[in-house]
Short mmCIF file of C-alpha atoms and ligand atoms in Angstrom, two decimals:
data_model
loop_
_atom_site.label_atom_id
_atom_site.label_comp_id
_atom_site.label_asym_id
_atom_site.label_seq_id
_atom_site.Cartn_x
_atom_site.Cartn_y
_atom_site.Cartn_z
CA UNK A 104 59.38 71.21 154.23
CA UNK A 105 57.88 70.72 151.00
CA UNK A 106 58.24 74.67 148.86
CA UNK A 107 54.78 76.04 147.07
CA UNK A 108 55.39 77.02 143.63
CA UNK A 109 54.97 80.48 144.81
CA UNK A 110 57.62 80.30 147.39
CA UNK A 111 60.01 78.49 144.41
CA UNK A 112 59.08 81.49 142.03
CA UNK A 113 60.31 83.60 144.42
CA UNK A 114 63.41 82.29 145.85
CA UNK A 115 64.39 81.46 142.20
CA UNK A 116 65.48 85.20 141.16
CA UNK A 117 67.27 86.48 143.89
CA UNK A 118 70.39 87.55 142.27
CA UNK A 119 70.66 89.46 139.12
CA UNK A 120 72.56 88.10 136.18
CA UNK A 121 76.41 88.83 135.47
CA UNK A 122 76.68 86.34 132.68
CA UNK A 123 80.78 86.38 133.16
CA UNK A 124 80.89 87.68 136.40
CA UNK A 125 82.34 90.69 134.74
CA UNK A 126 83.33 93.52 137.33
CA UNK A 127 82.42 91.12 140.56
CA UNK A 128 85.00 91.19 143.15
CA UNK A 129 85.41 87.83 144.89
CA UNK A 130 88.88 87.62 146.17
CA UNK A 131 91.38 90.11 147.95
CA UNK A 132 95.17 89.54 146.39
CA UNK A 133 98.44 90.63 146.97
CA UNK A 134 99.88 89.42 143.67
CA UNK A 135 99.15 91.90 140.79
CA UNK A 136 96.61 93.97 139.88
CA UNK A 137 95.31 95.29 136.32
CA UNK A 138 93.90 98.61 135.94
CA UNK A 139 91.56 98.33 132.81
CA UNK A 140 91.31 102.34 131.96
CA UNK A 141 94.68 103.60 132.46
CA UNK A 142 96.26 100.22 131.05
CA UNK A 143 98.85 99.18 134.19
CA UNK A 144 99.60 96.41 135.46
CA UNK A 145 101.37 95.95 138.80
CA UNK A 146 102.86 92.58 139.50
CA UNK A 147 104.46 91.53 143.01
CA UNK A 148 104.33 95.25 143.79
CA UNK A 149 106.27 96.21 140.87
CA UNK A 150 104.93 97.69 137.36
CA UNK A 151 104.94 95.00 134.89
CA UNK A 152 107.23 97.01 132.19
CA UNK A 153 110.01 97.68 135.09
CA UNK A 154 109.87 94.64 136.31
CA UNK A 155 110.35 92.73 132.72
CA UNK A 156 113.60 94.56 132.87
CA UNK A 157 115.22 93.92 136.07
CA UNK A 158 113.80 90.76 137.27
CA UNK A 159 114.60 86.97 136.54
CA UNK A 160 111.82 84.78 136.18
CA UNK A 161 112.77 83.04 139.33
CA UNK A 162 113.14 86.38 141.60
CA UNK A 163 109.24 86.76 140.60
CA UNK A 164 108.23 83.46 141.26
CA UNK A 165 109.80 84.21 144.82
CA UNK A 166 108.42 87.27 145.29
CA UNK A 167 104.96 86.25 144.68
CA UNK A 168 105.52 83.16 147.01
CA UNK A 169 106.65 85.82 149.25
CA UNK A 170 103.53 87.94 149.33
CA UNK A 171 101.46 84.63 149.10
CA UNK A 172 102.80 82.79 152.21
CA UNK A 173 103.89 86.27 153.84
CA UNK A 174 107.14 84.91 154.69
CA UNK A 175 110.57 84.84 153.51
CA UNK A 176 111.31 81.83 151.08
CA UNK A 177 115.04 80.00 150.60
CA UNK A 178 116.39 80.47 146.96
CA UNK A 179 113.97 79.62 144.65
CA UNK A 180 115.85 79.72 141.83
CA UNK A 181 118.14 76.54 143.37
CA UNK A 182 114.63 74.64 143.97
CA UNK A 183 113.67 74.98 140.68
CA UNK A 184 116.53 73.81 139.14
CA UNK A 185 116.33 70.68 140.95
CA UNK A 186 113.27 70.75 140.28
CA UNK A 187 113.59 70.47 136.81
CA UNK A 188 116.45 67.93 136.75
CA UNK A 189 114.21 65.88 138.98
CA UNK A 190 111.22 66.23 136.84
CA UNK A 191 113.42 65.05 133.83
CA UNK A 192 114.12 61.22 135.19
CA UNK A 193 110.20 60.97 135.26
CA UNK A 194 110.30 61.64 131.31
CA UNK A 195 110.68 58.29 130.02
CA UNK A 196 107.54 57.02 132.54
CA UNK A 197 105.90 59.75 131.00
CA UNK A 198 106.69 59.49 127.75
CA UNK A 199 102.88 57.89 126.61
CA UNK A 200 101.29 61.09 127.43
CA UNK A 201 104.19 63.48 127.10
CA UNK A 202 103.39 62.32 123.33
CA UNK A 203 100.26 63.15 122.95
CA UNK A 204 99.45 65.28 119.73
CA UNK A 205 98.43 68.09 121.40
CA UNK A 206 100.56 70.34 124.01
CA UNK A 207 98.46 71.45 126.28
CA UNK A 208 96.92 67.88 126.52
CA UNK A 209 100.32 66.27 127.27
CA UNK A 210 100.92 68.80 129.87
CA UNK A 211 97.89 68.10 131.68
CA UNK A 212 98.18 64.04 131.43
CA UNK A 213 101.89 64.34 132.57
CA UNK A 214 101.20 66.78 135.32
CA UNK A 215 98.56 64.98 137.23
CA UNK A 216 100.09 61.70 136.31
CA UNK A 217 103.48 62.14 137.73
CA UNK A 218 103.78 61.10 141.13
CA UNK A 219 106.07 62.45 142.68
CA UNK A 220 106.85 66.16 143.62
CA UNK A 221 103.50 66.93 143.98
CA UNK A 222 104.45 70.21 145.81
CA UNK A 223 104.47 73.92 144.55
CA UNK A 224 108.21 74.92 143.05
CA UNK A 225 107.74 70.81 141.72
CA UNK A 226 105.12 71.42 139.57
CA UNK A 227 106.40 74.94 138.88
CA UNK A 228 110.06 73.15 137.93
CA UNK A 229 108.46 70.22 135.76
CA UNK A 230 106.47 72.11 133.22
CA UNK A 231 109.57 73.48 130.99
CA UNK A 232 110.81 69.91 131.26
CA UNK A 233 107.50 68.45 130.16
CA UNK A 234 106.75 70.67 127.53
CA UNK A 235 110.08 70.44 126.09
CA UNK A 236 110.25 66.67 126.09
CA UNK A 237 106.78 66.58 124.64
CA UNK A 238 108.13 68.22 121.45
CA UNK A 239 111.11 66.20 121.04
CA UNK A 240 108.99 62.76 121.34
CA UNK A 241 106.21 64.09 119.02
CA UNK A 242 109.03 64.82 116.34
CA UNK A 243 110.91 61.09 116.76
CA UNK A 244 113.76 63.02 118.89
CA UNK A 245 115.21 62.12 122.09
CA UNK A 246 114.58 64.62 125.07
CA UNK A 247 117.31 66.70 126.11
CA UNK A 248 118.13 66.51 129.63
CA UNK A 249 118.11 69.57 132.24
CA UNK A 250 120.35 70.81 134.10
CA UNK A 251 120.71 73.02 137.23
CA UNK A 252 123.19 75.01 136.04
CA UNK A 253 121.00 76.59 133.61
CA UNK A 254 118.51 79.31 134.11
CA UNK A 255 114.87 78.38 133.70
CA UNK A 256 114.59 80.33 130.16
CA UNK A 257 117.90 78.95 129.42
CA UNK A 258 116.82 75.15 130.17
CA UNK A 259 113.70 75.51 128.40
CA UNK A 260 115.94 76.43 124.74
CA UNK A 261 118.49 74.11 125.36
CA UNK A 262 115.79 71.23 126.17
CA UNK A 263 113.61 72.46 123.35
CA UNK A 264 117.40 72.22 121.40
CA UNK A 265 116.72 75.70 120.28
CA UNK A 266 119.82 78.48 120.27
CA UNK A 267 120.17 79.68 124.20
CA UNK A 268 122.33 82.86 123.10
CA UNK A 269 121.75 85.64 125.60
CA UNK A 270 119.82 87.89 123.60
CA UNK A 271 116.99 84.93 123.40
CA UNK A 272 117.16 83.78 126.82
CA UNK A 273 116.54 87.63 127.78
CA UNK A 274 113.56 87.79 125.69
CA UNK A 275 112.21 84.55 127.12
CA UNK A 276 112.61 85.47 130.45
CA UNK A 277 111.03 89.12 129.44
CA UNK A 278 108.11 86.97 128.56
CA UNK A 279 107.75 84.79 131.49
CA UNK A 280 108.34 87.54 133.90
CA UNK A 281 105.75 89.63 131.95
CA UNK A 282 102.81 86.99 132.33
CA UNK A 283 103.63 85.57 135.82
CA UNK A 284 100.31 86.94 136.78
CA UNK A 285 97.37 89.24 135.76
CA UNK A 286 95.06 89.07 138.75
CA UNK A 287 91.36 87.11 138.64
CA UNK A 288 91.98 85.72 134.82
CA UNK A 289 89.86 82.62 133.86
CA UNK A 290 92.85 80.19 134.65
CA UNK A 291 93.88 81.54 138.01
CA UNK A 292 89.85 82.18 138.95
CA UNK A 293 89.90 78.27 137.81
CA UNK A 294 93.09 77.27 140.02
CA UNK A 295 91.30 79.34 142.90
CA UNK A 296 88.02 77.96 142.45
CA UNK A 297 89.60 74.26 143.18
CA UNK A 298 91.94 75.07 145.91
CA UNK A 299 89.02 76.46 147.46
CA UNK A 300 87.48 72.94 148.11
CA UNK A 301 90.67 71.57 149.95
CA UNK A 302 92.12 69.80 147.15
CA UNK A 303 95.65 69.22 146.15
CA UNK A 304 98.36 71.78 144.06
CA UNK A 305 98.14 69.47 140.89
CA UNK A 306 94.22 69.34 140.81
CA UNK A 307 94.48 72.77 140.83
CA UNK A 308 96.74 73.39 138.04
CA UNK A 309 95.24 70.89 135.93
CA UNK A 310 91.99 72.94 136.16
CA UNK A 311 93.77 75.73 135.60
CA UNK A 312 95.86 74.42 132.54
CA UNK A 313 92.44 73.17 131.04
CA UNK A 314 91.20 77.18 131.24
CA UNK A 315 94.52 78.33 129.99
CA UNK A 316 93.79 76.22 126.65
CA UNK A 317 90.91 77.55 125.53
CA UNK A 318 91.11 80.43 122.53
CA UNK A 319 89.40 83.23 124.21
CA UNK A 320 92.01 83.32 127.35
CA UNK A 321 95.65 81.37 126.30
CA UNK A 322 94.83 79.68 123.15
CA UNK A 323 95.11 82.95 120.86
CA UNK A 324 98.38 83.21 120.37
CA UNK A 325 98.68 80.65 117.79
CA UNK A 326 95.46 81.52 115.67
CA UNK A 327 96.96 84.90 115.39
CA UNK A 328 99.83 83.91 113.33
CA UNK A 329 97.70 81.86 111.50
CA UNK A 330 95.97 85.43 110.59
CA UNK A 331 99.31 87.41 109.82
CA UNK A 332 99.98 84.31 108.16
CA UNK A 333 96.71 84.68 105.68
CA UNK A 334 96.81 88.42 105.58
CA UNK A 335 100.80 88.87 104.42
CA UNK A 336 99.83 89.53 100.30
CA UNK A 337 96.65 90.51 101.05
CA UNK A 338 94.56 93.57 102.53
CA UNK A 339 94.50 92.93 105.89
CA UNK A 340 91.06 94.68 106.05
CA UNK A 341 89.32 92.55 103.38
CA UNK A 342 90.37 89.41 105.44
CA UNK A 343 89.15 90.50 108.99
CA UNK A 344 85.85 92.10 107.46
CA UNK A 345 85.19 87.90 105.97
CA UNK A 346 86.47 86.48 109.75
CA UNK A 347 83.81 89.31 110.83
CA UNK A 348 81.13 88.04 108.52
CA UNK A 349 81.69 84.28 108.85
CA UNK A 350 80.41 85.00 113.34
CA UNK A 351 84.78 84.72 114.07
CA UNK A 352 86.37 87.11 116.87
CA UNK A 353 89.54 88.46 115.62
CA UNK A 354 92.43 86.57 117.89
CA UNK A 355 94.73 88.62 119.95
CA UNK A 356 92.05 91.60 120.15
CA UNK A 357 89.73 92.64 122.92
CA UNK A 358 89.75 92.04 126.60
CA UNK A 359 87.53 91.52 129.28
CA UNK A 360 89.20 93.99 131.70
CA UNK A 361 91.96 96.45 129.15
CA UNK A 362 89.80 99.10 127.15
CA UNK A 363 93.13 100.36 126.07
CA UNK A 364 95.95 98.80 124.30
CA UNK A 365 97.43 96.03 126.45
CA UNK A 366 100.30 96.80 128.49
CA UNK A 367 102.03 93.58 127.94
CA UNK A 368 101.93 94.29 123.84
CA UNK A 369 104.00 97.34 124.75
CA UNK A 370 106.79 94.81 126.31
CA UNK A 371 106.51 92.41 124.11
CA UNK A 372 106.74 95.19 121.09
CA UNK A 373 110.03 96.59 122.72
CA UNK A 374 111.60 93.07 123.47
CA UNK A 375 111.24 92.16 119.76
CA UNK A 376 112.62 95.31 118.55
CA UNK A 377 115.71 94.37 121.16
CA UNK A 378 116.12 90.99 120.13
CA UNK A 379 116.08 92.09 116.21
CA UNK A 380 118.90 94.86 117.25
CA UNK A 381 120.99 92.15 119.36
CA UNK A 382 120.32 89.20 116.87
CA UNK A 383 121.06 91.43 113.86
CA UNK A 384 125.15 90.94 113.69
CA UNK A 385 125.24 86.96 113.54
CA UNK A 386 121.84 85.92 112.61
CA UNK A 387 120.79 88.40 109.92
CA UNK A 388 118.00 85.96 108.30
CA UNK A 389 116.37 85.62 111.47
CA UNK A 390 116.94 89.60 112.50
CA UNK A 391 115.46 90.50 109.05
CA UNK A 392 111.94 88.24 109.41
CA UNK A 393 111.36 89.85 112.73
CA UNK A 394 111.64 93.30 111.50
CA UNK A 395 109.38 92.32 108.45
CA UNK A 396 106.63 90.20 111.21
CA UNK A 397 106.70 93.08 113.52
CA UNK A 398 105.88 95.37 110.50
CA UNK A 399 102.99 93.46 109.13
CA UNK A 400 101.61 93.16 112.64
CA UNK A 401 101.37 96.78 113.17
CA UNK A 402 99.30 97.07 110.01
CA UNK A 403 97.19 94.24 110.96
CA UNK A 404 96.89 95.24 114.28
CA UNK A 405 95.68 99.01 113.45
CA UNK A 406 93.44 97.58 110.52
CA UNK A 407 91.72 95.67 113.40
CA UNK A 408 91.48 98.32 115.62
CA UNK A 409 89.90 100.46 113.10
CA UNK A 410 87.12 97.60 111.99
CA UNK A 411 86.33 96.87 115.89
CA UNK A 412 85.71 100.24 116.43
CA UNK A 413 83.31 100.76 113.44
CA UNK A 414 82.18 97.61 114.96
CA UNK A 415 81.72 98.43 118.35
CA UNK A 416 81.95 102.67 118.89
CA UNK A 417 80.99 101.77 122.59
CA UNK A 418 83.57 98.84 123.45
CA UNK A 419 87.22 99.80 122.83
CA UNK A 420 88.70 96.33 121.36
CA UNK A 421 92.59 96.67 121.45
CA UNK A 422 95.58 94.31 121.00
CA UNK A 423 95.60 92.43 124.10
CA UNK A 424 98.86 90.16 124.90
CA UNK A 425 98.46 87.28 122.60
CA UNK A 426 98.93 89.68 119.26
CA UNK A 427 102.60 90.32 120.15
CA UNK A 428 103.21 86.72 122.38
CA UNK A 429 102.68 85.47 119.03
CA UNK A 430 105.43 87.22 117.48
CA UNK A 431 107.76 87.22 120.27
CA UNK A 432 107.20 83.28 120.95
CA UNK A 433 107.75 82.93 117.03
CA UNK A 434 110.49 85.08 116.72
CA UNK A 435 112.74 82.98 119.57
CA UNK A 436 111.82 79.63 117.15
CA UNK A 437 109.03 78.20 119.84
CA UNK A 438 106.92 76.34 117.48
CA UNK A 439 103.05 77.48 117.12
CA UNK A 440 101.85 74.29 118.82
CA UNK A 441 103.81 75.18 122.03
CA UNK A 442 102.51 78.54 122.57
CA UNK A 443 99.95 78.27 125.07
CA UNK A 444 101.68 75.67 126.99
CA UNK A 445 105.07 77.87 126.87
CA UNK A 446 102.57 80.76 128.14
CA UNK A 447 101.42 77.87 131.31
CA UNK A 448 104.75 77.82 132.42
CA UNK A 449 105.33 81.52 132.98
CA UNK A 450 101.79 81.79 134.59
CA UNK A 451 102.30 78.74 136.92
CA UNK A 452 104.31 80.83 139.04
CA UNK A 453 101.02 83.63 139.69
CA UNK A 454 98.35 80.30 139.62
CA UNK A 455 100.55 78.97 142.57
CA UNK A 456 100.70 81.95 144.34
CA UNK A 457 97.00 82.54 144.09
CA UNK A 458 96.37 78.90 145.37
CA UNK A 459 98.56 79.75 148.37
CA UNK A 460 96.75 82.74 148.79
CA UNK A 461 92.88 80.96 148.32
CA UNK A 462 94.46 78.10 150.73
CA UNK A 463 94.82 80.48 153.53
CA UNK A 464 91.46 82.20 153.71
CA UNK A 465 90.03 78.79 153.96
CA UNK A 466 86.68 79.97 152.43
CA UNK A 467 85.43 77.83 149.67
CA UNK A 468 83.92 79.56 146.88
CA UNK A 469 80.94 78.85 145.79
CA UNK A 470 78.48 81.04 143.92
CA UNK A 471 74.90 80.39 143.59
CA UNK A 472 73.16 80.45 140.16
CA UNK A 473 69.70 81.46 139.09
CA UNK A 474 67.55 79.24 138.70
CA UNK A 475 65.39 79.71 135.41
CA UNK A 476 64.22 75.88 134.56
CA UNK A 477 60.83 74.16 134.73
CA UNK A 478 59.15 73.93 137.98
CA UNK A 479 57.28 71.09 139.68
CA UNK A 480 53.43 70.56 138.62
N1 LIG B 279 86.80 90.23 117.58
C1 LIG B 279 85.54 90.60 117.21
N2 LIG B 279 84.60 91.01 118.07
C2 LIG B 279 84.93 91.06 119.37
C3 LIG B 279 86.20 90.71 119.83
C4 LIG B 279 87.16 90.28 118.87
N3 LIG B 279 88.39 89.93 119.24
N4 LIG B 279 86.25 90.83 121.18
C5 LIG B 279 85.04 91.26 121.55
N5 LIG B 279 84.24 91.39 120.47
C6 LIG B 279 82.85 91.87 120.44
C7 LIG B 279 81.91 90.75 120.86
O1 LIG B 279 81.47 90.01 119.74
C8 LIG B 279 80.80 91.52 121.52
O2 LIG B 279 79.96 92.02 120.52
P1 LIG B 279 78.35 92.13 120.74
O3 LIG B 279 78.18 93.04 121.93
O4 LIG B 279 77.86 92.69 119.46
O5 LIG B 279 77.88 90.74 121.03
C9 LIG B 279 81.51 92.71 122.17
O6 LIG B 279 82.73 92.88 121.45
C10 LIG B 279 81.85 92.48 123.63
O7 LIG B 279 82.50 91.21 123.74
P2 LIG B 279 82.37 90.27 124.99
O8 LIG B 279 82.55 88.85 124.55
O9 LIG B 279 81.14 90.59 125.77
O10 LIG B 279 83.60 90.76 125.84
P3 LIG B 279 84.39 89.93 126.91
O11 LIG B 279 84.95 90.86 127.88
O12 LIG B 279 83.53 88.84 127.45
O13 LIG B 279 85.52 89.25 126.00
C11 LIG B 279 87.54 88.47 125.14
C12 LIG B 279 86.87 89.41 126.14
C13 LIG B 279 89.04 88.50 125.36
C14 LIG B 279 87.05 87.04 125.39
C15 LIG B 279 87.21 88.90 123.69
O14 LIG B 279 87.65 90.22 123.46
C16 LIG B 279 87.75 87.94 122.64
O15 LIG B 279 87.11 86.94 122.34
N6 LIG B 279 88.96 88.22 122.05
C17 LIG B 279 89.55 87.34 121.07
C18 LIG B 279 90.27 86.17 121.75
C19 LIG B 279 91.55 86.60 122.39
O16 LIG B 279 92.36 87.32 121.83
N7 LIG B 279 91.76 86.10 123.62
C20 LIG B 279 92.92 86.40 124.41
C21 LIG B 279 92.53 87.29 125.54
S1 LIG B 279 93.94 87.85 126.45
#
């Protein structure tokens, strides 16, 4: 049946527009939830803040398996060790695109490249061992092998050849166990969105690793060193009011969902100020620069706040968790470039819960758009 333009007209404006689906509720979860106003976060049933103290990264990937499958699962944390040492003799196969210039890039070629241990705690296992290699062969050095006997934020220092003393590997895992998962976020709505369709775990993660890089969701961390980086002899104010005026965002501030400060920059504040105290008797230098960073930050951060909200009286724009990733990530000797892809492999463990969880309503989602193009003659 051929439509009248009349009949087009009409049928072309049924919905009304939410240009970023902002506030639209199209999945029910059992992994975290973020409450925007009162600025919580509860992950695997557990506030974020508690659970960055008293949880390994591995418990939390369990747990949200757990709640995802809704059955018990055998020791994660001995599946991802093997895991990783498997992942490791697919490095030199890999090594063309574990190369590549870019992080994130390399992580996406060498995940949906490798082909073998295709399943979840595979992929979740691989990406420290990827990411890690990927730095050594961009800097001429030879990747450092896993090994099971390691934690996963112990693994990824060693492999990265960075110092795994216990006060860093805390931190690290504070980090990974603090970003696991923040409900409906572009990447995991991305990871969703293709799991919804039927396809495979490492389709899924690639789409959700390409969402992860862009600068308004993962990709902020780095940019916002770049700006403490600018602003340290300088009035922080008179540099964000030219960002401002050139059409820039500042990095690391606003949120879609927070209209408070970010929960997460709480923990993050608190595990710098721990890892300063425990790295202060044997690595002074590197105790002294985060007490100076963290300093600097706070008087960037509150000249932002203060511009945003001339700005925008209406829309509270706070630090979100990319202002103090940045310092945190810095402060354990990640380099900038690795940021966002050291940020995938903490949130792999919520993206494959989620896909678990999208897998078993076996609904595929698939909005409709309005349609506001030219129309037949
Ligand atoms: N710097 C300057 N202005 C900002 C801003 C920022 N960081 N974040 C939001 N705004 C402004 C927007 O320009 C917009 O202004 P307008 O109404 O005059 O056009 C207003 O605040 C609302 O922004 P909007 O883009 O509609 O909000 P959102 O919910 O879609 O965006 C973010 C959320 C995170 C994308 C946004 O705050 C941002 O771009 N932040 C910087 C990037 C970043 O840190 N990302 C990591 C997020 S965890």
């Amino acid at each position: 049946m051929v439509m009248s333009n009349q009949q087009l007209q009409a049928s072309a404006r049924p919905v009304a527009k939410a240009s970023g689906l902002e506030g639209v509720v199209v999945a029910d979860t059992r992994l975290s939830h973020v409450d925007g106003e009162r600025g919580e976060l509860i992950i695997a049933g557990t506030r974020a803040e508690v659970l960055a103290e008293s949880a390994s990264f591995e418990l939390v990937a369990e747990r949200l398996v757990e709640l995802a499958t809704d059955a018990p699962h055998a020791d994660v944390s001995v599946a991802l060790a093997r895991s990783r040492v498997a992942a490791y003799d697919h490095v030199s196969a890999l090594r063309d695109s574990l190369a590549l210039p870019d992080a994130m890039d390399a992580l996406l070629a060498a995940t949906a490249q490798a082909r073998s241990g295709r399943d979840a705690l595979s992929v979740l296992g691989a990406l420290p061992v990827y990411v890690a290699a990927g730095e050594r062969l961009r800097a001429g050095l030879t990747p450092i092998a896993s090994s099971a006997q390691r934690s996963h934020a112990e693994d990824f220092l060693v492999m990265l050849g960075l110092p795994p003393d216990a006060a860093r590997v805390r931190a690290l895992n504070v980090y990974w166990v603090t970003v696991s998962d923040h409900s409906l976020n572009a990447s995991t709505f991305a990871a969703r969105v293709v799991a919804s369709t039927g396809s495979d775990i490492v389709s899924s993660i690639a789409a959700a690793l390409g969402a992860l890089k862009g600068p308004l969701h993962g990709g902020a961390p780095g940019p916002v060193l770049d700006m403490l980086d600018a602003t340290r002899d300088a009035d922080p104010r008179i540099w964000l009011e030219s960002e401002l005026a050139a059409g820039r965002r500042i990095m690391g501030m606003g949120h879609r969902i927070y209209r408070v400060r970010d929960p997460r920059a709480f923990v993050f504040e608190r595990a710098l100020s721990r890892l300063e105290s425990e790295l202060a008797a044997d690595h002074g230098a590197a105790s002294a620069a985060i007490v100076e960073r963290l300093a600097h930050a706070r008087r960037v951060e509150r000249a932002a706040e203060a511009l945003l909200s001339e700005r925008h009286p209406d829309r509270p724009l706070r630090a979100n968790v990319e202002f103090y990733t940045a310092l945190l990530l810095e402060a354990l000797g990640i380099p900038r470039g690795l940021f966002t892809a050291t940020f995938a492999i903490g949130r792999c463990a919520g993206w494959l819960a989620h896909i678990e969880e999208q897998r078993r309503t076996g609904k595929l989602i698939r909005p409709a758009a309005r349609y506001i193009g030219p129309l037949p003659e």
